[in-house]
C-alpha cells in the first residue's frame, strides 16, 4: 500500500462535461440545460469554487465553445474530441495534472445538486483515511439500477457491483455509488492507461481504475453522504424536472430561513441567484428569474413575474410583469401592468392597472394610474398622468424621446407625439394630441372645438320608430 503525505491544500477537481446528451432530445448540450435558471455545469462549478481547489479542469467535447463561453476563466479546459468513456475523458487532463501530488475529485457536469459541503467532507475523509480512492456513496431505500458498494470486514470497499451483475444478496444492499470519486492524483494517472475497453460499449470506464488499484492492494474507501437527492444525474427531461423541483425547494427553504415569507413554496419559482430581503412576502405562482434583487418589506403579489430586475425596499408588485427594470423604494405597480427593459420607477411612484412602461424614467411620487403607455420618455417628480395617456414614440423609422417636467398634469386620453419638451408646472387638457413643446405654467389644448348639431335626431331613420322615441 502506498504511503501518501500531502497537504490538504493540494486539491484538484475534474468536471466531466463532454457528452451530447442524446436522451434530452434537444439542440442544447446536456450540461448547458438550465436548472433554476443556471446551467447544470455552472451549478457544479459554483459549488466546486466554494471549496477553493488549486485547479479546476473541465473536460469538454460536444458544445465545447458554448461551455467555454459560459464558464469563461473560472476553469481550465481539456478537449475530449471523441467520447470514449469516463476514463478516457479524465485522461485528457493528463498533461495538466499527471505530475502533481495531491487529491483529485472527479464529478460529472450533469449533477447540479451536489453541494460544496459534500465535496469538502469527501476531501477531508479521503485524506483522513489515507486512501488511494474514496467513493462518494449514499443510502437508497430503492437501490434498483444503481451500482452497489460491497464492503469488507474492515469496512473498506472490496468492489462495486452493477445492478445487472449483482447477486440476489448484493441487490439487497442499499449503499449505492453516486459516480463521484476522490483519487490520489498520481495513482489515478499512473493507472488510467491500464484501463481497457473490453466491454459491450467499447468505452474506457473510470470505475475500472478503482478495480485496478484494489488489485494492487491499495486502500479503497467509501464516504456515505446524508442526502441521496444530491446525487441525481440528469440524462433526460424527466430527471431535469426532478432536479428542478429539488433545487427550487432548496432555494425557497433558504429564503424562508433568511426571513422571507413564501405563502405557497410548492408554487413559487425562484432562480438560484435571486436575492431577497427579510420581511418580504411572496404570494403564490410568482416567478422570479435571473439576476434579480428584491429588498426588504416588499409584497410580490399573486402571479407576478420578475426577471433581471432590481426591486428596492417597501415595493408592492400586484400581478404584474417586470423585466430588466428598476423600482425604487416605496413604489408600487399593478395589477396587470408591465415594466419592459430600461424602465426606472422612482420612489413612491404609483403605476396602476394595465399600464406599460419601456425605456423610461419616472420621477419620485409621479402617478400613472391606468391604461397608459409610457415609452422613451423622462418624467419628472409629482406628475399626474391621466387614464389612457399614450406616449407616441415611434415615427416608423426611429424612436423619439419626450421630456415631462416636474409637477405637470397630463389629462386623460392624451397623445404625446415625441419629440416633445413639457416644462415644469405645465398642463395638457384631456383628449389632446400634443406634438409641440409646452412652456412653464401653460396649458396645451390640442383637440377640435366642440360643435353641437341641433335636431340631429330628427334626421335619423330611428326617429320615426315608436320604439326609439
XYZ file of C-alpha atoms in Angstrom, residues 54-390:
337
model
C -5.907 24.582 -6.571
C -7.109 23.742 -10.072
C -10.389 23.037 -11.846
C -10.225 21.172 -15.151
C -13.409 20.854 -17.192
C -13.391 18.200 -19.900
C -15.398 19.476 -22.873
C -16.411 17.906 -26.148
C -19.843 18.493 -27.623
C -20.644 22.181 -27.382
C -17.136 22.971 -26.174
C -17.232 26.602 -27.293
C -20.585 27.228 -25.651
C -19.354 25.732 -22.387
C -16.238 27.922 -22.553
C -18.366 30.988 -23.303
C -20.492 30.270 -20.254
C -17.767 29.457 -17.721
C -15.011 31.731 -19.007
C -11.790 31.704 -16.996
C -13.351 30.106 -13.918
C -11.853 26.788 -15.042
C -9.203 25.302 -17.303
C -10.366 23.143 -20.218
C -9.357 19.845 -21.757
C -10.884 18.697 -25.046
C -12.214 15.161 -25.498
C -12.656 15.022 -29.251
C -14.179 11.530 -29.197
C -16.419 10.465 -26.336
C -14.852 7.105 -25.455
C -15.879 6.837 -21.822
C -15.216 8.450 -18.470
C -11.673 7.112 -18.015
C -10.790 8.410 -21.479
C -12.270 11.796 -20.537
C -10.149 12.046 -17.390
C -7.071 11.062 -19.421
C -7.457 14.277 -21.455
C -6.339 16.246 -18.377
C -3.092 14.253 -18.080
C -0.843 16.995 -19.422
C -2.002 19.435 -16.740
C -2.399 17.137 -13.764
C -0.388 13.911 -14.071
C 2.755 15.047 -12.229
C 1.017 16.769 -9.299
C 0.869 15.492 -5.721
C -2.476 15.730 -4.030
C -6.119 14.689 -4.252
C -8.382 14.846 -7.289
C -12.156 14.991 -7.130
C -13.986 13.783 -10.246
C -17.615 14.805 -10.760
C -19.973 14.909 -13.722
C -21.246 18.184 -15.148
C -24.800 16.839 -15.280
C -25.166 16.510 -11.479
C -26.320 20.002 -10.477
C -27.479 19.179 -6.948
C -24.175 18.337 -5.261
C -23.142 20.871 -2.630
C -19.807 22.326 -1.641
C -20.304 20.866 1.832
C -20.456 17.341 0.410
C -17.333 17.868 -1.697
C -15.493 19.289 1.320
C -16.417 16.323 3.501
C -15.309 13.867 0.811
C -11.889 15.529 0.536
C -11.485 15.535 4.306
C -12.488 11.877 4.622
C -10.151 10.876 1.804
C -7.170 12.495 3.491
C -8.123 11.172 6.916
C -8.318 7.616 5.550
C -5.049 7.932 3.597
C -6.811 6.111 0.758
C -5.999 5.629 -2.898
C -9.662 6.161 -3.768
C -12.650 7.433 -1.831
C -16.032 6.749 -3.406
C -18.942 9.051 -2.623
C -21.930 6.881 -1.744
C -25.470 7.309 -0.445
C -28.218 5.243 1.148
C -31.102 4.416 -1.200
C -34.344 2.896 0.019
C -34.865 1.604 -3.506
C -31.387 0.968 -4.923
C -32.581 -0.579 -8.193
C -30.415 0.478 -11.121
C -27.502 1.716 -9.022
C -24.090 0.150 -8.523
C -23.876 -1.414 -5.049
C -20.973 -0.849 -2.649
C -19.589 -4.106 -1.246
C -17.539 -3.588 1.918
C -15.051 -5.977 3.551
C -14.626 -6.791 7.235
C -12.582 -3.633 7.760
C -15.409 -1.566 6.271
C -13.301 -0.712 3.237
C -14.671 -1.195 -0.269
C -13.977 -4.584 -1.759
C -15.836 -3.951 -5.020
C -18.601 -2.086 -6.814
C -21.241 -4.339 -8.352
C -23.540 -3.063 -11.079
C -27.226 -4.000 -10.993
C -27.000 -6.424 -13.893
C -24.081 -8.275 -12.281
C -25.339 -8.327 -8.681
C -26.410 -11.491 -6.871
C -29.719 -11.610 -5.045
C -27.992 -10.832 -1.735
C -25.962 -7.995 -3.293
C -29.134 -6.459 -4.743
C -30.430 -6.063 -1.183
C -27.546 -3.709 -0.341
C -28.788 -0.104 -0.079
C -25.454 1.732 -0.218
C -25.066 2.922 -3.793
C -22.333 4.517 -5.905
C -23.036 8.162 -6.805
C -20.340 8.262 -9.501
C -18.195 10.829 -7.655
C -14.629 9.828 -6.715
C -11.660 11.281 -4.907
C -8.332 9.825 -6.053
C -4.722 10.065 -5.075
C -3.855 12.146 -8.114
C -0.612 10.470 -9.187
C -2.015 6.978 -8.736
C -5.010 7.935 -10.822
C -2.911 8.914 -13.818
C -0.411 6.084 -13.359
C -3.259 3.588 -13.832
C -5.517 5.279 -16.370
C -3.515 3.808 -19.241
C -4.190 0.308 -17.877
C -7.932 0.639 -18.417
C -9.195 -1.298 -21.448
C -12.400 -1.064 -23.437
C -13.272 -4.737 -23.387
C -16.996 -4.199 -22.877
C -20.203 -4.025 -24.892
C -19.912 -0.286 -25.453
C -16.234 -0.331 -26.337
C -15.551 2.504 -23.870
C -12.987 3.179 -21.140
C -14.682 3.398 -17.735
C -13.372 5.247 -14.682
C -14.584 2.630 -12.144
C -12.088 0.229 -13.739
C -9.308 2.330 -12.182
C -10.821 1.539 -8.791
C -10.649 -2.185 -9.579
C -7.047 -1.889 -10.741
C -5.990 -0.099 -7.554
C -7.818 -2.680 -5.459
C -5.911 -5.485 -7.217
C -2.680 -3.691 -6.284
C -3.637 -3.864 -2.606
C -4.434 -0.164 -2.329
C -6.964 1.127 0.180
C -10.401 1.836 -1.293
C -12.928 3.534 0.992
C -16.421 4.974 0.719
C -17.866 8.110 2.260
C -21.645 7.918 2.625
C -23.345 11.290 2.342
C -26.634 12.011 4.084
C -28.828 13.136 1.168
C -29.337 10.815 -1.799
C -31.105 13.537 -3.804
C -27.804 15.396 -4.295
C -26.562 12.590 -6.499
C -29.318 12.863 -9.112
C -27.771 12.679 -12.565
C -29.756 14.349 -15.324
C -29.950 12.405 -18.559
C -33.437 13.226 -19.836
C -36.268 15.704 -19.382
C -37.881 13.665 -16.621
C -34.726 13.826 -14.496
C -34.348 17.505 -15.412
C -37.779 18.246 -13.944
C -36.887 16.281 -10.811
C -33.674 18.264 -10.385
C -35.602 21.491 -10.904
C -38.109 20.577 -8.198
C -35.402 19.637 -5.694
C -33.366 22.759 -6.425
C -36.362 25.085 -6.119
C -37.335 23.513 -2.796
C -33.780 24.086 -1.592
C -33.827 27.714 -2.788
C -37.221 28.507 -1.247
C -36.286 26.989 2.098
C -33.094 29.038 2.153
C -35.040 32.274 1.587
C -37.608 31.379 4.235
C -34.861 30.705 6.778
C -33.475 34.149 5.946
C -36.769 35.844 6.838
C -38.758 35.815 3.599
C -42.420 34.773 3.757
C -43.294 32.438 0.893
C -47.012 31.747 1.124
C -47.031 28.655 -1.094
C -43.499 27.313 -1.611
C -44.604 24.489 -3.897
C -45.985 27.025 -6.362
C -43.284 29.673 -6.142
C -40.404 29.632 -8.626
C -37.197 31.476 -7.707
C -33.934 31.181 -9.619
C -30.756 30.271 -7.820
C -29.019 33.688 -7.953
C -32.024 35.770 -6.834
C -31.547 37.834 -3.650
C -34.492 38.751 -1.394
C -34.504 40.856 1.779
C -36.217 39.899 5.012
C -39.881 40.625 5.788
C -40.755 40.436 2.111
C -43.834 38.379 1.229
C -44.025 36.270 -1.926
C -47.546 35.182 -2.879
C -48.393 32.007 -4.868
C -47.470 31.391 -8.501
C -44.787 34.068 -8.512
C -41.796 33.536 -10.800
C -38.544 35.396 -10.106
C -35.771 34.864 -12.638
C -32.195 35.717 -13.492
C -30.122 38.384 -11.785
C -32.921 39.838 -9.667
C -32.610 41.580 -6.304
C -35.639 42.287 -4.117
C -35.331 44.365 -0.972
C -36.992 44.142 2.425
C -40.656 44.751 3.312
C -41.902 44.147 -0.224
C -45.037 42.360 -1.379
C -44.802 40.400 -4.615
C -48.372 39.557 -5.469
C -50.088 36.560 -6.986
C -48.895 35.580 -10.459
C -46.196 38.242 -10.823
C -43.140 37.621 -12.997
C -39.858 39.419 -12.323
C -36.765 38.923 -14.478
C -33.285 40.504 -14.206
C -34.631 43.436 -12.221
C -33.997 45.425 -9.046
C -36.839 45.912 -6.587
C -35.874 48.127 -3.672
C -37.403 48.247 -0.175
C -41.102 48.583 0.553
C -42.226 47.955 -3.026
C -45.573 46.354 -3.892
C -45.984 44.405 -7.131
C -49.500 43.128 -7.779
C -49.968 40.546 -10.548
C -47.578 42.287 -12.937
C -44.569 41.570 -15.155
C -41.205 43.276 -14.638
C -38.208 42.654 -16.878
C -34.819 44.388 -16.867
C -36.261 47.258 -14.856
C -35.791 49.090 -11.548
C -38.385 50.002 -8.925
C -37.135 52.305 -6.181
C -38.209 52.447 -2.529
C -41.906 52.609 -1.764
C -43.147 52.379 -5.346
C -45.994 50.138 -6.434
C -47.393 48.621 -9.598
C -50.404 46.684 -10.765
C -52.488 44.763 -11.198
C -51.783 43.593 -14.752
C -49.081 46.080 -15.695
C -45.773 45.584 -17.467
C -42.350 47.154 -16.949
C -40.255 46.458 -20.007
C -36.458 46.845 -20.336
C -34.887 50.101 -19.122
C -37.897 51.209 -17.142
C -36.878 53.005 -13.945
C -39.608 53.761 -11.428
C -38.780 56.376 -8.796
C -39.550 56.442 -5.097
C -43.231 56.292 -4.093
C -44.327 56.190 -7.717
C -47.707 54.642 -8.440
C -48.132 52.596 -11.609
C -51.729 51.397 -11.696
C -53.502 48.697 -13.657
C -52.992 47.867 -17.330
C -50.023 50.210 -17.806
C -46.846 49.631 -19.774
C -43.510 51.415 -19.287
C -40.499 50.930 -21.575
C -37.137 52.719 -21.737
C -38.474 55.464 -19.500
C -37.597 57.090 -16.189
C -40.459 58.111 -13.923
C -39.576 60.543 -11.146
C -40.469 60.324 -7.475
C -44.145 60.444 -6.447
C -45.430 60.555 -10.019
C -48.704 58.697 -10.670
C -49.561 56.745 -13.812
C -52.924 55.404 -12.800
C -54.329 53.173 -15.503
C -54.464 52.149 -19.142
C -51.440 54.213 -20.169
C -48.278 53.631 -22.199
C -45.034 55.444 -21.309
C -42.211 54.706 -23.726
C -38.929 56.515 -24.466
C -39.661 59.286 -22.002
C -38.304 61.029 -18.940
C -40.943 62.087 -16.432
C -40.046 64.323 -13.517
C -41.439 64.320 -9.986
C -45.012 64.753 -8.753
C -46.663 64.378 -12.155
C -50.210 63.135 -12.685
C -50.723 61.040 -15.801
C -54.404 60.506 -16.549
C -56.161 57.429 -17.863
C -55.433 56.321 -21.404
C -52.372 58.529 -21.998
C -50.080 57.344 -24.783
